[in-house]
PDB file of C-alpha atoms in Angstrom:
ATOM      1  CA  MET A1426       0.279   0.007  -0.054  1.00 73.00           C
ATOM      2  CA  THR A1427       1.284   3.763  -0.936  1.00 82.00           C
ATOM      3  CA  GLN A1428       1.238   6.152   2.010  1.00 85.00           C
ATOM      4  CA  LYS A1429      -1.585   7.876  -0.247  1.00 84.00           C
ATOM      5  CA  ASP A1430      -3.744   4.710   0.690  1.00 82.00           C
ATOM      6  CA  ILE A1431      -2.904   4.570   4.256  1.00 83.00           C
ATOM      7  CA  THR A1432      -3.885   8.044   4.756  1.00 85.00           C
ATOM      8  CA  PHE A1433      -7.290   7.095   2.802  1.00 82.00           C
ATOM      9  CA  VAL A1434      -7.936   4.618   5.090  1.00 81.00           C
ATOM     10  CA  ALA A1435      -7.012   6.822   7.513  1.00 81.00           C
ATOM     11  CA  ASP A1436      -9.378   9.474   7.179  1.00 80.00           C
ATOM     12  CA  PHE A1437     -12.245   7.193   6.292  1.00 76.00           C
ATOM     13  CA  LEU A1438     -11.921   5.505   9.808  1.00 74.00           C
ATOM     14  CA  THR A1439     -11.224   9.052  11.350  1.00 74.00           C
ATOM     15  CA  GLU A1440     -14.687  10.667  10.077  1.00 70.00           C
ATOM     16  CA  HIS A1441     -16.867   7.519  10.313  1.00 66.00           C
ATOM     17  CA  PHE A1442     -15.726   5.583  13.602  1.00 65.00           C
ATOM     18  CA  ASN A1443     -15.136   8.381  15.961  1.00 63.00           C
ATOM     19  CA  GLU A1444     -16.854   7.276  19.366  1.00 63.00           C
ATOM     20  CA  ALA A1445     -19.971   9.103  19.725  1.00 61.00           C
ATOM     21  CA  PRO A1446     -20.723   8.942  24.120  1.00 62.00           C
ATOM     22  CA  GLU A1447     -24.708   9.971  22.865  1.00 64.00           C
ATOM     23  CA  LEU A1448     -25.154   6.367  20.961  1.00 58.00           C
ATOM     24  CA  TYR A1449     -23.986   4.855  23.658  1.00 56.00           C
ATOM     25  CA  ASN A1450     -27.628   4.053  25.364  1.00 61.00           C
ATOM     26  CA  ARG A1451     -29.134   2.841  21.513  1.00 60.00           C
ATOM     27  CA  LYS A1452     -29.134  -0.691  20.811  1.00 57.00           C
ATOM     28  CA  GLY A1453     -25.298  -0.879  21.021  1.00 48.00           C
ATOM     29  CA  LYS A1454     -24.125   1.162  18.383  1.00 49.00           C
ATOM     30  CA  TYR A1455     -20.732   3.164  20.025  1.00 47.00           C
ATOM     31  CA  PHE A1456     -19.519   4.545  16.298  1.00 50.00           C
ATOM     32  CA  ASN A1457     -20.888   6.190  13.216  1.00 51.00           C
ATOM     33  CA  VAL A1458     -21.937   3.788  10.735  1.00 52.00           C
ATOM     34  CA  GLU A1459     -20.999   4.735   7.090  1.00 62.00           C
ATOM     35  CA  ARG A1460     -23.377   7.582   6.084  1.00 66.00           C
ATOM     36  CA  VAL A1461     -24.608   6.183   2.372  1.00 68.00           C
ATOM     37  CA  GLY A1462     -25.423   2.947   3.543  1.00 71.00           C
ATOM     38  CA  GLN A1463     -27.446   4.003   6.731  1.00 72.00           C
ATOM     39  CA  TYR A1464     -30.310   5.244   4.166  1.00 70.00           C
ATOM     40  CA  LEU A1465     -30.673   2.028   2.445  1.00 71.00           C
ATOM     41  CA  LYS A1466     -31.831   0.229   5.350  1.00 73.00           C
ATOM     42  CA  ASP A1467     -35.487  -1.180   5.535  1.00 73.00           C
ATOM     43  CA  GLU A1468     -36.161  -0.149   9.098  1.00 75.00           C
ATOM     44  CA  ASP A1469     -38.481   2.702  10.828  1.00 77.00           C
ATOM     45  CA  ASP A1470     -35.326   3.999  12.947  1.00 78.00           C
ATOM     46  CA  ASP A1471     -34.106   7.149  13.005  1.00 81.00           C
ATOM     47  CA  LEU A1472     -30.550   7.256  10.921  1.00 79.00           C
ATOM     48  CA  VAL A1473     -27.567   7.299  13.507  1.00 75.00           C
ATOM     49  CA  SER A1474     -25.758  10.047  11.535  1.00 75.00           C
ATOM     50  CA  PRO A1475     -28.643  12.420   9.930  1.00 78.00           C
ATOM     51  CA  PRO A1476     -27.379  15.055   7.483  1.00 77.00           C
ATOM     52  CA  ASN A1477     -26.341  18.734   7.950  1.00 79.00           C
ATOM     53  CA  THR A1478     -29.484  20.729   6.053  1.00 80.00           C
ATOM     54  CA  GLU A1479     -27.631  24.002   7.518  1.00 84.00           C
ATOM     55  CA  GLY A1480     -26.979  26.265   4.426  1.00 85.00           C
ATOM     56  CA  ASN A1481     -29.147  24.072   2.365  1.00 85.00           C
ATOM     57  CA  GLN A1482     -30.681  26.381  -0.227  1.00 89.00           C
ATOM     58  CA  TRP A1483     -34.180  24.466  -0.776  1.00 86.00           C
ATOM     59  CA  PHE A1484     -34.579  24.179   3.147  1.00 84.00           C
ATOM     60  CA  ASP A1485     -33.886  28.057   3.634  1.00 87.00           C
ATOM     61  CA  PHE A1486     -36.342  29.330   0.939  1.00 89.00           C
ATOM     62  CA  LEU A1487     -39.032  27.110   2.181  1.00 86.00           C
ATOM     63  CA  LYS A1488     -38.417  28.349   5.659  1.00 84.00           C
ATOM     64  CA  ASN A1489     -38.804  32.146   4.622  1.00 88.00           C
ATOM     65  CA  SER A1490     -41.765  31.661   2.656  1.00 88.00           C
ATOM     66  CA  THR A1491     -44.876  32.330   4.352  1.00 82.00           C
ATOM     67  CA  HIS A1492     -47.007  30.472   1.762  1.00 83.00           C
ATOM     68  CA  LEU A1493     -45.046  27.327   1.380  1.00 85.00           C
ATOM     69  CA  LYS A1494     -44.041  26.611   4.486  1.00 78.00           C
ATOM     70  CA  GLU A1495     -47.426  24.483   5.790  1.00 79.00           C
ATOM     71  CA  SER A1496     -48.359  24.014   2.062  1.00 84.00           C
ATOM     72  CA  PRO A1497     -49.911  20.716   1.991  1.00 82.00           C
ATOM     73  CA  LEU A1498     -48.683  20.116  -1.847  1.00 82.00           C
ATOM     74  CA  LEU A1499     -44.775  19.577  -0.839  1.00 83.00           C
ATOM     75  CA  PHE A1500     -44.226  15.787   0.498  1.00 78.00           C
ATOM     76  CA  PRO A1501     -42.670  16.584   4.449  1.00 77.00           C
ATOM     77  CA  TYR A1502     -39.314  16.129   4.701  1.00 78.00           C
ATOM     78  CA  TYR A1503     -37.893  13.766   7.248  1.00 81.00           C
ATOM     79  CA  PRO A1504     -34.727  14.399   7.987  1.00 79.00           C
ATOM     80  CA  GLU A1505     -34.228  11.535  10.692  1.00 83.00           C
ATOM     81  CA  LYS A1506     -35.247   8.636   8.510  1.00 84.00           C
ATOM     82  CA  SER A1507     -34.022   6.316   5.938  1.00 80.00           C
ATOM     83  CA  LEU A1508     -35.209   6.400   2.077  1.00 80.00           C
ATOM     84  CA  HIS A1509     -36.968   3.271   2.773  1.00 83.00           C
ATOM     85  CA  PHE A1510     -39.455   5.134   5.344  1.00 86.00           C
ATOM     86  CA  VAL A1511     -39.594   7.811   2.735  1.00 85.00           C
ATOM     87  CA  LYS A1512     -40.700   5.696   0.334  1.00 87.00           C
ATOM     88  CA  ARG A1513     -43.198   3.685   1.963  1.00 88.00           C
ATOM     89  CA  GLN A1514     -44.697   7.155   3.081  1.00 87.00           C
ATOM     90  CA  MET A1515     -44.830   8.216   0.022  1.00 88.00           C
ATOM     91  CA  GLU A1516     -46.597   4.929  -1.379  1.00 91.00           C
ATOM     92  CA  GLY A1517     -49.312   5.360   1.170  1.00 90.00           C
ATOM     93  CA  VAL A1518     -49.984   9.084   0.020  1.00 87.00           C
ATOM     94  CA  ILE A1519     -49.903   8.573  -3.664  1.00 90.00           C
ATOM     95  CA  ASP A1520     -52.178   5.148  -2.812  1.00 91.00           C
ATOM     96  CA  GLN A1521     -55.055   7.468  -0.988  1.00 90.00           C
ATOM     97  CA  CYS A1522     -54.607   9.992  -3.961  1.00 88.00           C
ATOM     98  CA  LEU A1523     -55.669   7.531  -6.556  1.00 91.00           C
ATOM     99  CA  GLN A1524     -58.370   6.048  -4.959  1.00 91.00           C
ATOM    100  CA  LYS A1525     -60.976   8.381  -5.220  1.00 90.00           C
ATOM    101  CA  PRO A1526     -60.192   8.572  -8.771  1.00 90.00           C
ATOM    102  CA  ALA A1527     -60.202   5.625  -9.378  1.00 89.00           C
ATOM    103  CA  VAL A1528     -63.818   5.032  -8.075  1.00 91.00           C
ATOM    104  CA  VAL A1529     -65.391   8.178  -9.590  1.00 91.00           C
ATOM    105  CA  ILE A1530     -63.340   7.167 -13.224  1.00 90.00           C
ATOM    106  CA  GLY A1531     -64.821   3.509 -13.087  1.00 88.00           C
ATOM    107  CA  LYS A1532     -68.415   4.793 -12.428  1.00 90.00           C
ATOM    108  CA  SER A1533     -68.110   7.047 -15.622  1.00 86.00           C
ATOM    109  CA  VAL A1534     -67.133   3.910 -17.639  1.00 85.00           C
ATOM    110  CA  HIS A1535     -69.867   1.831 -19.329  1.00 81.00           C
ATOM    111  CA  GLN A1536     -70.013  -0.223 -22.233  1.00 81.00           C
ATOM    112  CA  ALA A1537     -71.013   1.362 -25.494  1.00 75.00           C
ATOM    113  CA  VAL A1538     -71.514  -1.299 -28.173  1.00 75.00           C
ATOM    114  CA  CYS A1539     -70.958  -5.235 -28.020  1.00 80.00           C
ATOM    115  CA  MET A1540     -69.707  -7.454 -30.910  1.00 79.00           C
ATOM    116  CA  SER A1541     -68.971 -10.678 -31.189  1.00 79.00           C
ATOM    117  CA  LEU A1542     -66.097 -11.476 -32.954  1.00 76.00           C
ATOM    118  CA  TYR A1543     -65.335 -15.438 -32.555  1.00 74.00           C
ATOM    119  CA  LYS A1544     -66.883 -18.379 -30.253  1.00 73.00           C
ATOM    120  CA  THR A1545     -64.436 -20.629 -28.476  1.00 70.00           C
ATOM    121  CA  SER A1546     -64.764 -24.161 -26.715  1.00 68.00           C
ATOM    122  CA  GLN A1547     -66.150 -24.078 -23.634  1.00 67.00           C
ATOM    123  CA  SER A1548     -63.044 -25.520 -21.769  1.00 64.00           C
ATOM    124  CA  GLU A1549     -60.345 -22.243 -20.814  1.00 61.00           C
ATOM    125  CA  ASP A1550     -57.582 -24.020 -20.696  1.00 62.00           C
ATOM    126  CA  SER A1551     -57.874 -25.260 -24.378  1.00 61.00           C
ATOM    127  CA  THR A1552     -59.035 -22.180 -25.823  1.00 57.00           C
ATOM    128  CA  PRO A1553     -55.843 -20.667 -28.222  1.00 63.00           C
ATOM    129  CA  GLN A1554     -55.199 -16.667 -27.802  1.00 67.00           C
ATOM    130  CA  LEU A1555     -57.251 -15.516 -30.949  1.00 71.00           C
ATOM    131  CA  PHE A1556     -56.954 -12.048 -30.803  1.00 75.00           C
ATOM    132  CA  LYS A1557     -53.794 -10.477 -31.874  1.00 77.00           C
ATOM    133  CA  LEU A1558     -51.754  -7.174 -31.983  1.00 74.00           C
ATOM    134  CA  PRO A1559     -54.720  -4.597 -30.955  1.00 82.00           C
ATOM    135  CA  PHE A1560     -53.241  -1.305 -32.066  1.00 87.00           C
ATOM    136  CA  LEU A1561     -55.539   1.854 -30.886  1.00 89.00           C
ATOM    137  CA  TRP A1562     -55.460   5.343 -32.495  1.00 90.00           C
ATOM    138  CA  ASN A1563     -57.555   8.143 -31.887  1.00 91.00           C
ATOM    139  CA  ASP A1564     -58.140  10.535 -34.885  1.00 91.00           C
ATOM    140  CA  LYS A1565     -58.641  13.797 -32.949  1.00 89.00           C
ATOM    141  CA  THR A1566     -59.657  15.902 -36.264  1.00 89.00           C
ATOM    142  CA  SER A1567     -62.682  13.436 -36.975  1.00 87.00           C
ATOM    143  CA  ASN A1568     -63.476  12.322 -33.144  1.00 89.00           C
ATOM    144  CA  ILE A1569     -63.034   8.782 -34.252  1.00 90.00           C
ATOM    145  CA  HIS A1570     -61.132   5.722 -32.265  1.00 90.00           C
ATOM    146  CA  TYR A1571     -59.950   3.329 -34.184  1.00 91.00           C
ATOM    147  CA  VAL A1572     -58.882  -0.487 -33.028  1.00 90.00           C
ATOM    148  CA  LEU A1573     -56.836  -2.682 -35.427  1.00 89.00           C
ATOM    149  CA  PHE A1574     -56.199  -6.255 -34.558  1.00 87.00           C
ATOM    150  CA  THR A1575     -56.092  -9.728 -36.700  1.00 83.00           C
ATOM    151  CA  ILE A1576     -57.986 -13.115 -35.504  1.00 79.00           C
ATOM    152  CA  LEU A1577     -55.605 -15.914 -35.740  1.00 72.00           C
ATOM    153  CA  GLU A1578     -58.299 -18.873 -35.866  1.00 64.00           C
ATOM    154  CA  ASN A1579     -59.313 -18.730 -39.540  1.00 58.00           C
ATOM    155  CA  SER A1580     -58.718 -15.180 -40.905  1.00 64.00           C
ATOM    156  CA  ILE A1581     -54.715 -14.955 -40.777  1.00 69.00           C
ATOM    157  CA  SER A1582     -54.595 -13.277 -44.338  1.00 78.00           C
ATOM    158  CA  LYS A1583     -56.992 -10.438 -42.788  1.00 83.00           C
ATOM    159  CA  ILE A1584     -57.123  -7.099 -40.335  1.00 86.00           C
ATOM    160  CA  HIS A1585     -59.930  -5.896 -38.927  1.00 87.00           C
ATOM    161  CA  ILE A1586     -60.556  -2.468 -38.238  1.00 90.00           C
ATOM    162  CA  LEU A1587     -62.718  -1.103 -35.730  1.00 89.00           C
ATOM    163  CA  ARG A1588     -64.299   2.625 -35.435  1.00 88.00           C
ATOM    164  CA  ARG A1589     -66.551   4.031 -32.938  1.00 88.00           C
ATOM    165  CA  HIS A1590     -67.099   7.807 -32.310  1.00 87.00           C
ATOM    166  CA  THR A1591     -65.757   9.153 -29.273  1.00 85.00           C
ATOM    167  CA  ASP A1592     -68.719  10.551 -28.312  1.00 84.00           C
ATOM    168  CA  THR A1593     -70.617   7.230 -27.307  1.00 76.00           C
ATOM    169  CA  SER A1594     -74.143   8.592 -28.300  1.00 78.00           C
ATOM    170  CA  ARG A1595     -72.920   9.048 -32.223  1.00 79.00           C
ATOM    171  CA  SER A1596     -72.154   6.056 -34.706  1.00 74.00           C
ATOM    172  CA  VAL A1597     -70.571   5.780 -37.327  1.00 73.00           C
ATOM    173  CA  SER A1598     -71.131   3.676 -40.459  1.00 73.00           C
ATOM    174  CA  ASN A1599     -69.019   0.388 -41.139  1.00 67.00           C
ATOM    175  CA  GLY A1600     -68.181   0.165 -37.596  1.00 83.00           C
ATOM    176  CA  ILE A1601     -66.183  -2.488 -38.247  1.00 86.00           C
ATOM    177  CA  ILE A1602     -64.722  -3.500 -41.348  1.00 86.00           C
ATOM    178  CA  ALA A1603     -61.926  -6.670 -42.636  1.00 86.00           C
ATOM    179  CA  VAL A1604     -59.123  -6.136 -45.170  1.00 86.00           C
ATOM    180  CA  GLU A1605     -57.837  -9.300 -46.410  1.00 83.00           C
ATOM    181  CA  PHE A1606     -54.414  -9.585 -48.564  1.00 80.00           C
ATOM    182  CA  GLY A1607     -54.509 -12.819 -49.784  1.00 68.00           C
ATOM    183  CA  ASN A1608     -52.983 -12.181 -53.381  1.00 64.00           C
ATOM    184  CA  PHE A1609     -53.350  -8.568 -54.006  1.00 60.00           C
ATOM    185  CA  LEU A1610     -49.430  -8.867 -54.968  1.00 57.00           C
ATOM    186  CA  ASN A1611     -49.452 -11.490 -57.695  1.00 55.00           C
ATOM    187  CA  ASN A1612     -47.714 -10.526 -60.872  1.00 55.00           C
ATOM    188  CA  SER A1613     -49.915 -12.302 -62.969  1.00 52.00           C
ATOM    189  CA  ILE A1614     -53.470 -13.795 -62.962  1.00 52.00           C
ATOM    190  CA  ASN A1615     -52.067 -17.361 -63.913  1.00 53.00           C
ATOM    191  CA  GLU A1616     -50.240 -17.775 -60.121  1.00 53.00           C
ATOM    192  CA  SER A1617     -51.578 -19.509 -57.867  1.00 52.00           C
ATOM    193  CA  SER A1618     -53.618 -17.747 -55.190  1.00 48.00           C
ATOM    194  CA  ASP A1619     -52.327 -20.418 -52.356  1.00 51.00           C
ATOM    195  CA  SER A1620     -48.817 -19.696 -53.313  1.00 54.00           C
ATOM    196  CA  ARG A1621     -48.879 -16.068 -53.007  1.00 61.00           C
ATOM    197  CA  CYS A1622     -51.174 -15.819 -49.857  1.00 74.00           C
ATOM    198  CA  TYR A1623     -50.103 -13.218 -47.018  1.00 79.00           C
ATOM    199  CA  SER A1624     -50.932 -12.769 -43.746  1.00 79.00           C
ATOM    200  CA  CYS A1625     -50.221  -9.988 -41.704  1.00 82.00           C
ATOM    201  CA  LEU A1626     -47.198  -9.692 -39.072  1.00 82.00           C
ATOM    202  CA  ASP A1627     -48.239  -6.444 -37.610  1.00 85.00           C
ATOM    203  CA  ALA A1628     -50.324  -3.124 -37.880  1.00 88.00           C
ATOM    204  CA  HIS A1629     -49.910   0.225 -37.024  1.00 90.00           C
ATOM    205  CA  PHE A1630     -52.007   3.618 -38.158  1.00 91.00           C
ATOM    206  CA  TYR A1631     -49.031   5.835 -39.772  1.00 92.00           C
ATOM    207  CA  ASP A1632     -51.357   8.752 -39.512  1.00 92.00           C
ATOM    208  CA  ASP A1633     -54.992   9.885 -39.934  1.00 91.00           C
ATOM    209  CA  GLU A1634     -55.195   8.414 -43.650  1.00 91.00           C
ATOM    210  CA  THR A1635     -52.614   5.348 -43.446  1.00 93.00           C
ATOM    211  CA  VAL A1636     -52.533   1.909 -41.796  1.00 92.00           C
ATOM    212  CA  THR A1637     -48.684   0.575 -42.419  1.00 92.00           C
ATOM    213  CA  VAL A1638     -49.212  -3.350 -42.303  1.00 89.00           C
ATOM    214  CA  VAL A1639     -45.864  -5.747 -42.518  1.00 88.00           C
ATOM    215  CA  LEU A1640     -46.951  -9.088 -44.430  1.00 85.00           C
ATOM    216  CA  LYS A1641     -45.436 -12.424 -44.249  1.00 82.00           C
ATOM    217  CA  GLU A1642     -45.783 -14.805 -47.704  1.00 77.00           C
ATOM    218  CA  SER A1643     -47.199 -18.085 -46.736  1.00 70.00           C
ATOM    219  CA  VAL A1644     -44.634 -19.769 -48.949  1.00 67.00           C
ATOM    220  CA  GLU A1645     -41.604 -18.486 -48.319  1.00 60.00           C
ATOM    221  CA  GLN A1646     -38.904 -17.371 -51.018  1.00 62.00           C
ATOM    222  CA  GLU A1647     -35.575 -16.036 -50.966  1.00 63.00           C
ATOM    223  CA  GLY A1648     -35.746 -11.883 -50.989  1.00 57.00           C
ATOM    224  CA  LYS A1649     -39.877 -12.455 -50.812  1.00 61.00           C
ATOM    225  CA  GLU A1650     -40.478 -13.454 -47.202  1.00 73.00           C
ATOM    226  CA  ARG A1651     -41.681  -9.888 -45.962  1.00 81.00           C
ATOM    227  CA  VAL A1652     -43.642  -6.889 -47.514  1.00 84.00           C
ATOM    228  CA  LEU A1653     -44.044  -3.090 -46.130  1.00 88.00           C
ATOM    229  CA  ALA A1654     -47.258  -1.793 -47.075  1.00 88.00           C
ATOM    230  CA  GLN A1655     -49.229   1.224 -46.723  1.00 90.00           C
ATOM    231  CA  LEU A1656     -52.680   1.529 -47.131  1.00 89.00           C
ATOM    232  CA  PRO A1657     -55.024   4.615 -47.202  1.00 90.00           C
ATOM    233  CA  LEU A1658     -57.950   4.312 -44.858  1.00 86.00           C
ATOM    234  CA  SER A1659     -60.248   5.222 -47.594  1.00 84.00           C
TER     235      SER A1659
END
């Protein structure tokens, strides 16, 4: 060890392990603990070596502010407690804040429409996941909400587009349609539709008027496995 290393260790011990007579009657802790570790202990005991807040600009600002000193909007400060204690306190306050909005929002939500998309067997264990990649889009200009999704069982070449007016009292024409890709990219009518069928891997709205889809060819050929297509919503 170099003299610098020895000095560093000595300074550390001098700073953190001085005798502290005021702690003699406190669970046998006769020395100050390392000052970072005390904040991470998951216990409600006061810190052994609390921070010195003298000269802290934020505390001075609060102390001299008539309006902020007793403000309920500021989270209280616990200079004698660890971060775990403060975290639990904050979680309790946040949970309390969210209870009433959850009740109010829950009461305001109601079913606008019910559509039967597919039927499954009675046994839930054997039911496969048929509803895939729902993507939501809100057209703020027309006040229309869209949902893009696919149903895996017998229509892998289709994407479904559901649209509803954001005002549930109003309706829009063609509330749900299906777009089938099939063999629309065939170069000639002589090509077999079975060999050039496409399924949808993913679909998102590009903007209010365009849908972007990633298509996969059912019979993969080199260089032709994936297609990126832009479809006008009209």
